[in-house]
Tab-separated table of C-alpha atoms in Angstrom:
chain	number	residue	atom	x	y	z
A	1	MET	CA	-27.446	16.914	0.075
A	2	THR	CA	-28.629	14.993	-2.938
A	3	HIS	CA	-27.923	11.301	-3.015
A	4	VAL	CA	-25.476	10.317	-5.724
A	5	ALA	CA	-26.519	6.997	-7.193
A	6	THR	CA	-24.084	4.169	-6.480
A	7	HIS	CA	-22.695	2.139	-9.368
A	8	PHE	CA	-25.142	-0.611	-8.425
A	9	GLU	CA	-28.112	1.756	-8.316
A	10	LEU	CA	-27.328	3.076	-11.792
A	11	PHE	CA	-28.092	-0.409	-13.082
A	12	ASN	CA	-30.802	-1.132	-10.562
A	13	LEU	CA	-28.714	-3.978	-9.190
A	14	PRO	CA	-28.487	-5.065	-5.550
A	15	LEU	CA	-25.322	-4.120	-3.649
A	16	SER	CA	-23.325	-7.339	-3.759
A	17	VAL	CA	-19.870	-8.759	-4.433
A	18	ASP	CA	-21.578	-11.346	-6.636
A	19	LEU	CA	-22.614	-10.149	-10.024
A	20	ASP	CA	-23.415	-11.660	-13.397
A	21	VAL	CA	-21.059	-9.831	-15.746
A	22	LYS	CA	-22.956	-10.932	-18.843
A	23	ALA	CA	-26.214	-9.527	-17.458
A	24	LEU	CA	-24.387	-6.320	-16.523
A	25	ASP	CA	-23.070	-5.926	-20.068
A	26	ASP	CA	-26.582	-6.390	-21.461
A	27	LEU	CA	-27.975	-3.773	-19.088
A	28	HIS	CA	-25.143	-1.413	-19.962
A	29	ARG	CA	-25.834	-1.771	-23.656
A	30	LYS	CA	-29.534	-1.131	-23.156
A	31	LEU	CA	-28.995	1.949	-20.975
A	32	SER	CA	-26.288	3.301	-23.260
A	33	LEU	CA	-28.686	3.337	-26.174
A	34	GLU	CA	-30.886	5.773	-24.273
A	35	THR	CA	-28.054	8.244	-23.929
A	36	HIS	CA	-26.640	7.733	-27.394
A	37	PRO	CA	-26.098	10.996	-29.365
A	38	ASP	CA	-28.147	9.631	-32.303
A	39	ARG	CA	-31.214	9.591	-30.102
A	40	LEU	CA	-30.763	13.219	-29.114
A	41	THR	CA	-31.018	14.944	-32.498
A	42	GLY	CA	-33.876	17.168	-31.366
A	43	ALA	CA	-32.523	17.722	-27.856
A	44	ASP	CA	-31.330	21.050	-26.488
A	45	ALA	CA	-27.899	21.704	-24.954
A	46	ARG	CA	-29.028	20.919	-21.427
A	47	GLU	CA	-30.487	17.550	-22.396
A	48	ARG	CA	-27.338	16.707	-24.291
A	49	ARG	CA	-25.183	17.573	-21.319
A	50	ILE	CA	-27.267	15.410	-18.999
A	51	ALA	CA	-27.078	12.524	-21.465
A	52	ALA	CA	-23.307	12.855	-21.750
A	53	GLU	CA	-22.923	12.866	-17.959
A	54	LYS	CA	-25.174	9.843	-17.609
A	55	SER	CA	-23.181	8.014	-20.228
A	56	ALA	CA	-19.895	8.829	-18.481
A	57	SER	CA	-21.231	7.575	-15.125
A	58	LEU	CA	-22.426	4.348	-16.708
A	59	ASN	CA	-19.041	3.725	-18.297
A	60	GLU	CA	-17.210	4.369	-15.041
A	61	ALA	CA	-19.636	2.133	-13.129
A	62	VAL	CA	-19.177	-0.728	-15.579
A	63	LYS	CA	-15.402	-0.529	-15.294
A	64	VAL	CA	-15.603	-0.915	-11.512
A	65	LEU	CA	-18.337	-3.549	-11.423
A	66	ARG	CA	-16.956	-5.805	-14.164
A	67	ASP	CA	-13.665	-6.330	-12.321
A	68	PRO	CA	-14.094	-8.620	-9.270
A	69	VAL	CA	-11.201	-6.952	-7.411
A	70	ARG	CA	-12.411	-3.394	-8.000
A	71	ARG	CA	-15.971	-4.485	-7.246
A	72	ALA	CA	-14.924	-5.928	-3.856
A	73	PHE	CA	-13.039	-2.712	-2.963
A	74	TYR	CA	-16.101	-0.727	-4.013
A	75	VAL	CA	-18.515	-2.830	-1.912
A	76	LEU	CA	-16.185	-2.343	1.072
A	77	GLU	CA	-16.193	1.402	0.376
A	78	LEU	CA	-20.014	1.446	0.375
A	79	LYS	CA	-19.828	-0.305	3.735
A	80	GLY	CA	-17.762	2.580	5.055
A	81	VAL	CA	-14.096	1.630	4.536
A	82	LYS	CA	-12.350	3.395	1.688
A	83	LEU	CA	-8.936	1.731	1.525
A	84	ASP	CA	-7.683	4.192	-1.065
A	85	THR	CA	-7.716	7.039	1.401
A	86	GLU	CA	-4.732	7.526	3.673
A	87	HIS	CA	-6.903	7.807	6.724
A	88	ALA	CA	-8.683	4.483	6.365
A	89	ALA	CA	-5.519	2.744	5.251
A	90	ALA	CA	-3.596	4.069	8.260
A	91	ALA	CA	-6.334	2.882	10.607
A	92	LEU	CA	-6.081	-0.592	9.147
A	93	LYS	CA	-3.639	-2.614	11.205
A	94	MET	CA	-2.271	-5.352	8.997
A	95	PRO	CA	-1.020	-8.397	10.952
A	96	MET	CA	2.719	-8.165	11.641
A	97	GLU	CA	3.397	-11.686	10.267
A	98	PHE	CA	1.838	-10.598	7.006
A	99	LEU	CA	4.057	-7.498	6.725
A	100	GLU	CA	7.079	-9.669	7.487
A	101	GLU	CA	6.053	-12.112	4.792
A	102	ILE	CA	5.591	-9.327	2.228
A	103	MET	CA	8.925	-7.773	3.153
A	104	GLU	CA	10.673	-11.131	2.668
A	105	ARG	CA	8.974	-11.726	-0.650
A	106	ARG	CA	9.781	-8.235	-1.893
A	107	GLU	CA	13.418	-8.758	-0.904
A	108	ALA	CA	13.482	-12.079	-2.755
A	109	LEU	CA	11.963	-10.450	-5.828
A	110	ASP	CA	14.504	-7.671	-5.600
A	111	GLY	CA	17.244	-10.313	-5.539
A	112	ALA	CA	15.870	-11.988	-8.658
A	113	ARG	CA	15.621	-8.606	-10.368
A	114	GLN	CA	19.217	-7.681	-9.547
A	115	ALA	CA	20.331	-11.060	-10.898
A	116	ARG	CA	18.041	-10.619	-13.907
A	117	GLU	CA	16.443	-14.010	-13.288
A	118	LEU	CA	13.054	-13.662	-14.922
A	119	SER	CA	11.959	-17.264	-14.430
A	120	ARG	CA	12.534	-16.988	-10.658
A	121	ALA	CA	10.476	-13.782	-10.562
A	122	GLN	CA	7.738	-15.392	-12.611
A	123	SER	CA	7.464	-18.410	-10.356
A	124	MET	CA	7.172	-16.027	-7.382
A	125	ALA	CA	4.461	-14.159	-9.282
A	126	LYS	CA	2.561	-17.365	-9.807
A	127	GLU	CA	2.590	-18.068	-6.090
A	128	ILE	CA	1.528	-14.497	-5.275
A	129	ALA	CA	-1.292	-14.621	-7.828
A	130	ALA	CA	-2.665	-17.701	-6.055
A	131	LEU	CA	-2.414	-15.953	-2.666
A	132	LYS	CA	-4.114	-12.895	-4.139
A	133	SER	CA	-7.041	-14.879	-5.428
A	134	ALA	CA	-7.376	-16.714	-2.088
A	135	SER	CA	-7.449	-13.352	-0.258
A	136	LEU	CA	-10.018	-11.992	-2.682
A	137	SER	CA	-12.175	-15.006	-2.020
A	138	THR	CA	-11.821	-14.485	1.762
A	139	ALA	CA	-12.850	-10.857	1.275
A	140	GLN	CA	-15.880	-11.809	-0.810
A	141	THR	CA	-17.039	-14.331	1.786
A	142	ALA	CA	-16.603	-11.731	4.533
A	143	LEU	CA	-18.486	-9.074	2.551
A	144	ARG	CA	-21.381	-11.449	1.960
A	145	ALA	CA	-21.561	-11.912	5.737
A	146	ASP	CA	-21.161	-8.138	6.291
A	147	ASP	CA	-17.918	-8.777	8.206
A	148	VAL	CA	-16.178	-5.475	7.406
A	149	PRO	CA	-13.020	-5.931	9.567
A	150	THR	CA	-12.173	-9.299	7.985
A	151	ALA	CA	-12.911	-7.955	4.500
A	152	SER	CA	-10.676	-4.917	5.131
A	153	ILE	CA	-7.672	-7.028	6.120
A	154	ALA	CA	-8.221	-9.442	3.218
A	155	LEU	CA	-8.470	-6.612	0.689
A	156	GLY	CA	-5.455	-4.945	2.271
A	157	LYS	CA	-3.563	-8.158	1.438
A	158	VAL	CA	-4.940	-8.068	-2.103
A	159	ARG	CA	-3.474	-4.559	-2.447
A	160	TYR	CA	0.012	-5.706	-1.338
A	161	TYR	CA	-0.123	-8.739	-3.617
A	162	SER	CA	-1.215	-6.579	-6.569
A	163	ARG	CA	1.700	-4.274	-5.898
A	164	PHE	CA	4.056	-7.275	-5.985
A	165	LEU	CA	2.619	-8.426	-9.323
A	166	GLU	CA	3.036	-4.913	-10.762
A	167	GLU	CA	6.698	-5.073	-9.813
A	168	VAL	CA	7.101	-8.369	-11.672
A	169	GLU	CA	5.453	-6.778	-14.719
A	170	ALA	CA	7.808	-3.816	-14.475
A	171	PHE	CA	10.720	-6.259	-14.358
A	172	GLU	CA	9.409	-8.082	-17.451
A	173	GLU	CA	9.124	-4.783	-19.321
A	174	GLU	CA	12.584	-3.773	-18.192
A	175	LEU	CA	14.043	-6.984	-19.650
A	176	ALA	CA	12.001	-6.710	-22.843
A	177	ALA	CA	13.269	-3.167	-23.364
A	178	SER	CA	16.932	-4.052	-22.862
B	1	MET	CA	4.175	15.308	-10.709
B	2	ALA	CA	7.773	16.317	-10.200
B	3	TYR	CA	9.846	15.195	-7.241
B	4	SER	CA	11.721	17.854	-5.293
B	5	ASP	CA	15.533	17.965	-5.548
B	6	LYS	CA	15.862	16.627	-2.006
B	7	VAL	CA	13.653	13.636	-2.791
B	8	ILE	CA	15.711	12.874	-5.899
B	9	GLU	CA	18.943	13.235	-3.925
B	10	HIS	CA	17.793	10.784	-1.225
B	11	PHE	CA	16.317	8.455	-3.818
B	12	GLU	CA	19.396	8.287	-6.011
B	13	HIS	CA	21.909	8.330	-3.186
B	14	SER	CA	19.971	6.656	-0.405
B	15	LYS	CA	21.699	6.742	2.941
B	16	ASN	CA	21.845	3.743	5.244
B	17	VAL	CA	20.186	1.104	3.101
B	18	GLY	CA	20.571	-2.307	4.668
B	19	THR	CA	19.805	-4.458	7.649
B	20	LEU	CA	20.907	-4.818	11.245
B	21	ASP	CA	20.814	-8.077	13.167
B	22	LYS	CA	17.228	-8.431	14.310
B	23	SER	CA	18.195	-10.749	17.168
B	24	ASP	CA	20.673	-8.237	18.651
B	25	PRO	CA	19.137	-7.076	21.958
B	26	ASN	CA	20.213	-3.506	21.160
B	27	VAL	CA	18.464	-3.460	17.789
B	28	GLY	CA	14.860	-2.333	17.450
B	29	THR	CA	13.004	-3.182	14.258
B	30	GLY	CA	10.039	-1.257	12.909
B	31	LEU	CA	8.053	-2.722	10.059
B	32	VAL	CA	5.211	-0.681	8.593
B	33	GLY	CA	3.087	-0.811	5.485
B	34	ALA	CA	0.735	1.403	3.519
B	35	PRO	CA	-2.350	-0.535	2.426
B	36	ALA	CA	-3.408	2.379	0.218
B	37	CYS	CA	-0.516	1.653	-2.141
B	38	GLY	CA	0.972	-1.667	-1.004
B	39	ASP	CA	4.358	-0.264	-0.007
B	40	VAL	CA	6.416	-1.670	2.875
B	41	MET	CA	9.164	-0.064	4.952
B	42	ARG	CA	11.554	-1.602	7.486
B	43	LEU	CA	13.573	0.666	9.730
B	44	GLN	CA	16.105	-0.650	12.239
B	45	LEU	CA	17.845	1.236	15.018
B	46	LYS	CA	20.838	0.207	17.082
B	47	ILE	CA	20.368	1.783	20.474
B	48	SER	CA	22.920	1.902	23.281
B	49	ASP	CA	21.990	0.842	26.807
B	50	ASP	CA	21.744	4.505	27.795
B	51	GLY	CA	19.186	5.140	25.046
B	52	VAL	CA	21.220	6.828	22.299
B	53	ILE	CA	20.701	5.815	18.684
B	54	GLN	CA	24.053	4.707	17.317
B	55	ASP	CA	23.091	3.367	13.921
B	56	ALA	CA	20.089	3.242	11.612
B	57	LYS	CA	19.344	1.172	8.524
B	58	PHE	CA	16.316	0.900	6.297
B	59	LYS	CA	14.866	-1.030	3.439
B	60	THR	CA	11.836	0.369	1.668
B	61	PHE	CA	9.869	-1.054	-1.227
B	62	GLY	CA	7.868	1.883	-2.416
B	63	CYS	CA	7.826	5.110	-4.371
B	64	GLY	CA	10.590	7.718	-4.448
B	65	SER	CA	8.984	9.731	-1.659
B	66	ALA	CA	8.773	6.710	0.647
B	67	ILE	CA	12.425	5.857	0.011
B	68	ALA	CA	13.505	9.475	0.494
B	69	SER	CA	11.484	9.765	3.732
B	70	SER	CA	13.129	6.683	5.201
B	71	SER	CA	16.600	7.676	4.031
B	72	LEU	CA	16.166	11.131	5.580
B	73	VAL	CA	15.014	9.856	8.968
B	74	THR	CA	17.893	7.385	9.261
B	75	GLU	CA	20.169	10.412	8.914
B	76	TRP	CA	18.193	12.438	11.412
B	77	VAL	CA	17.950	9.871	14.198
B	78	LYS	CA	21.622	8.968	14.440
B	79	GLY	CA	23.083	10.406	17.642
B	80	LYS	CA	19.665	11.336	18.983
B	81	SER	CA	18.206	9.986	22.201
B	82	MET	CA	15.212	7.684	21.849
B	83	ASP	CA	12.990	10.343	23.403
B	84	ASP	CA	14.080	12.953	20.859
B	85	ALA	CA	13.671	10.524	17.992
B	86	MET	CA	10.107	9.825	19.147
B	87	LYS	CA	9.397	13.545	18.674
B	88	ILE	CA	10.134	13.540	14.937
B	89	THR	CA	6.892	14.273	13.127
B	90	ASN	CA	5.791	13.513	9.623
B	91	LYS	CA	5.266	17.270	9.121
B	92	GLU	CA	8.987	17.919	9.566
B	93	ILE	CA	9.833	15.140	7.122
B	94	ALA	CA	7.312	16.352	4.543
B	95	LYS	CA	8.559	19.918	4.917
B	96	GLU	CA	12.219	18.992	4.541
B	97	LEU	CA	11.470	17.000	1.372
B	98	SER	CA	8.782	19.403	0.059
B	99	LEU	CA	6.368	16.501	-0.353
B	100	PRO	CA	3.116	17.289	-2.182
B	101	PRO	CA	-0.175	16.481	-0.368
B	102	VAL	CA	-0.636	13.131	-2.173
B	103	LYS	CA	2.736	11.964	-0.828
B	104	ILE	CA	2.242	12.994	2.788
B	105	HIS	CA	1.441	9.385	3.702
B	106	CYS	CA	5.036	8.450	2.842
B	107	SER	CA	6.280	10.745	5.597
B	108	VAL	CA	3.657	9.294	7.967
B	109	LEU	CA	5.054	5.858	7.185
B	110	ALA	CA	8.585	6.978	8.112
B	111	GLU	CA	7.395	8.527	11.381
B	112	ASP	CA	5.491	5.339	12.243
B	113	ALA	CA	8.545	3.239	11.408
B	114	ILE	CA	10.764	5.140	13.890
B	115	LYS	CA	8.148	4.769	16.620
B	116	ALA	CA	7.673	1.059	15.862
B	117	ALA	CA	11.449	0.449	15.984
B	118	ILE	CA	11.813	2.218	19.329
B	119	GLU	CA	8.807	0.377	20.749
B	120	ASP	CA	10.337	-2.911	19.605
B	121	PHE	CA	13.615	-2.029	21.340
B	122	ARG	CA	11.772	-1.040	24.531
B	123	ALA	CA	9.782	-4.276	24.512
B	124	LYS	CA	13.004	-6.255	24.101
B	125	ARG	CA	14.667	-4.372	26.936
B	126	ALA	CA	11.656	-4.902	29.188
B	127	ALA	CA	11.748	-8.611	28.418
B	128	ARG	CA	15.451	-8.679	29.189
B	129	ALA	CA	14.909	-6.814	32.486
B	130	ALA	CA	12.298	-9.410	33.352
B	131	GLY	CA	15.150	-11.885	33.178
B	132	ALA	CA	13.808	-14.089	30.429
B	133	PRO	CA	16.330	-14.208	27.567
B	134	ALA	CA	19.494	-13.616	29.603
B	135	ALA	CA	21.180	-16.306	27.529
B	136	ALA	CA	20.510	-14.387	24.313
B	137	ALA	CA	22.261	-11.324	25.722
B	138	THR	CA	25.310	-13.407	26.596
B	139	VAL	CA	25.494	-14.839	23.114
B	140	ALA	CA	25.268	-11.356	21.592
B	141	ARG	CA	28.146	-10.119	23.747
B	142	GLU	CA	30.345	-13.002	22.700
B	143	SER	CA	29.666	-12.592	18.979
C-alpha cells in the first residue's frame, strides 16, 4: 500500500497541534504556484491531472490545518482515534456528569428557544464558547504530551459544545427569518 | 437524503416525549450521547417490582433519525419485561425505520439508552435490597 501524505507532510511540517498559520499560508502560496495552470502550458494531460490533484490536496490540507479545532481533531486522528467514525465515537465513554450537564444545557436552550428569548440563548452561547475553548486547550495540552485518552474526551466535549453553538445559530437564523 | 415515512411520522408526532421522576426507585434513567455528532438522548423507564415496563419517556436533542429511534423504542418497550427489552437490537430499530447506513448510529444510541436505563434501575434495586435508601422508598410510596 502506498503511503498517502498527511496534511502536515504535504507542507513538510512536523505533526503538531501548534502551527504558525502565517507561515502555513506562505508555504501554501509558494506550493500553489508550482501547480498553477499558467505554469503548465506545455504539459500533457497526465501532468495536468497530477497538478490538479496536488492543488486540491493542498487546499483541503490548508482548510484543516488553519483551523485550530479541525487541526486538533486531525492530530488525534493521526494518533489513531477518528472521532468522526461511529466506531471510535461509540468506544469513547464520555463521563456521565458531562452528559448530564449537556442534557441540562440543551433543555435550557430549548426553553429559551420556545420562549423566543434570544438574549438568554446568546448568554448561554457565550458560556459554552468559553467552555469549548477551555476543552480545546485541554486537548492541545494532552496531544502535546501524547495523552490520547485525555485528548479524546476533551475533543468529544468540544464536539458537544460545537453542536450547542450550532443550535444557537439556528435559533438566531430562525428569528431573523421570521 | 430523504427520511423514510416512518421517521417523519415519529419525528412530527413523537410519542412519549417527557420526563419521569429520576428519584423514583422504580424509574431507571439512561443517558447516552454520540460524540460523532454531539447529540444526546435520555430515556426513562418506569418498571414494576416484578420487572415489567409500565411507562417510557424520552428526550432527545439530535437529528430526525435519533428522535424517531427513541420515540419508536418507547412504544416498543411498554408492557415488555426488562429481559425482553434488553433483547431489542439496533438492527430491528434501523429496519423498522428504514434508516440509511449513515444514520445507523442513531439506532445504536436508542438501543444503548434502553440498556442504560435498565441497568440504572437494576443498580437502584440492588442498592435498595442492600438496605441503604429504605427511607427514600418510603417517601416515594407516600407521594
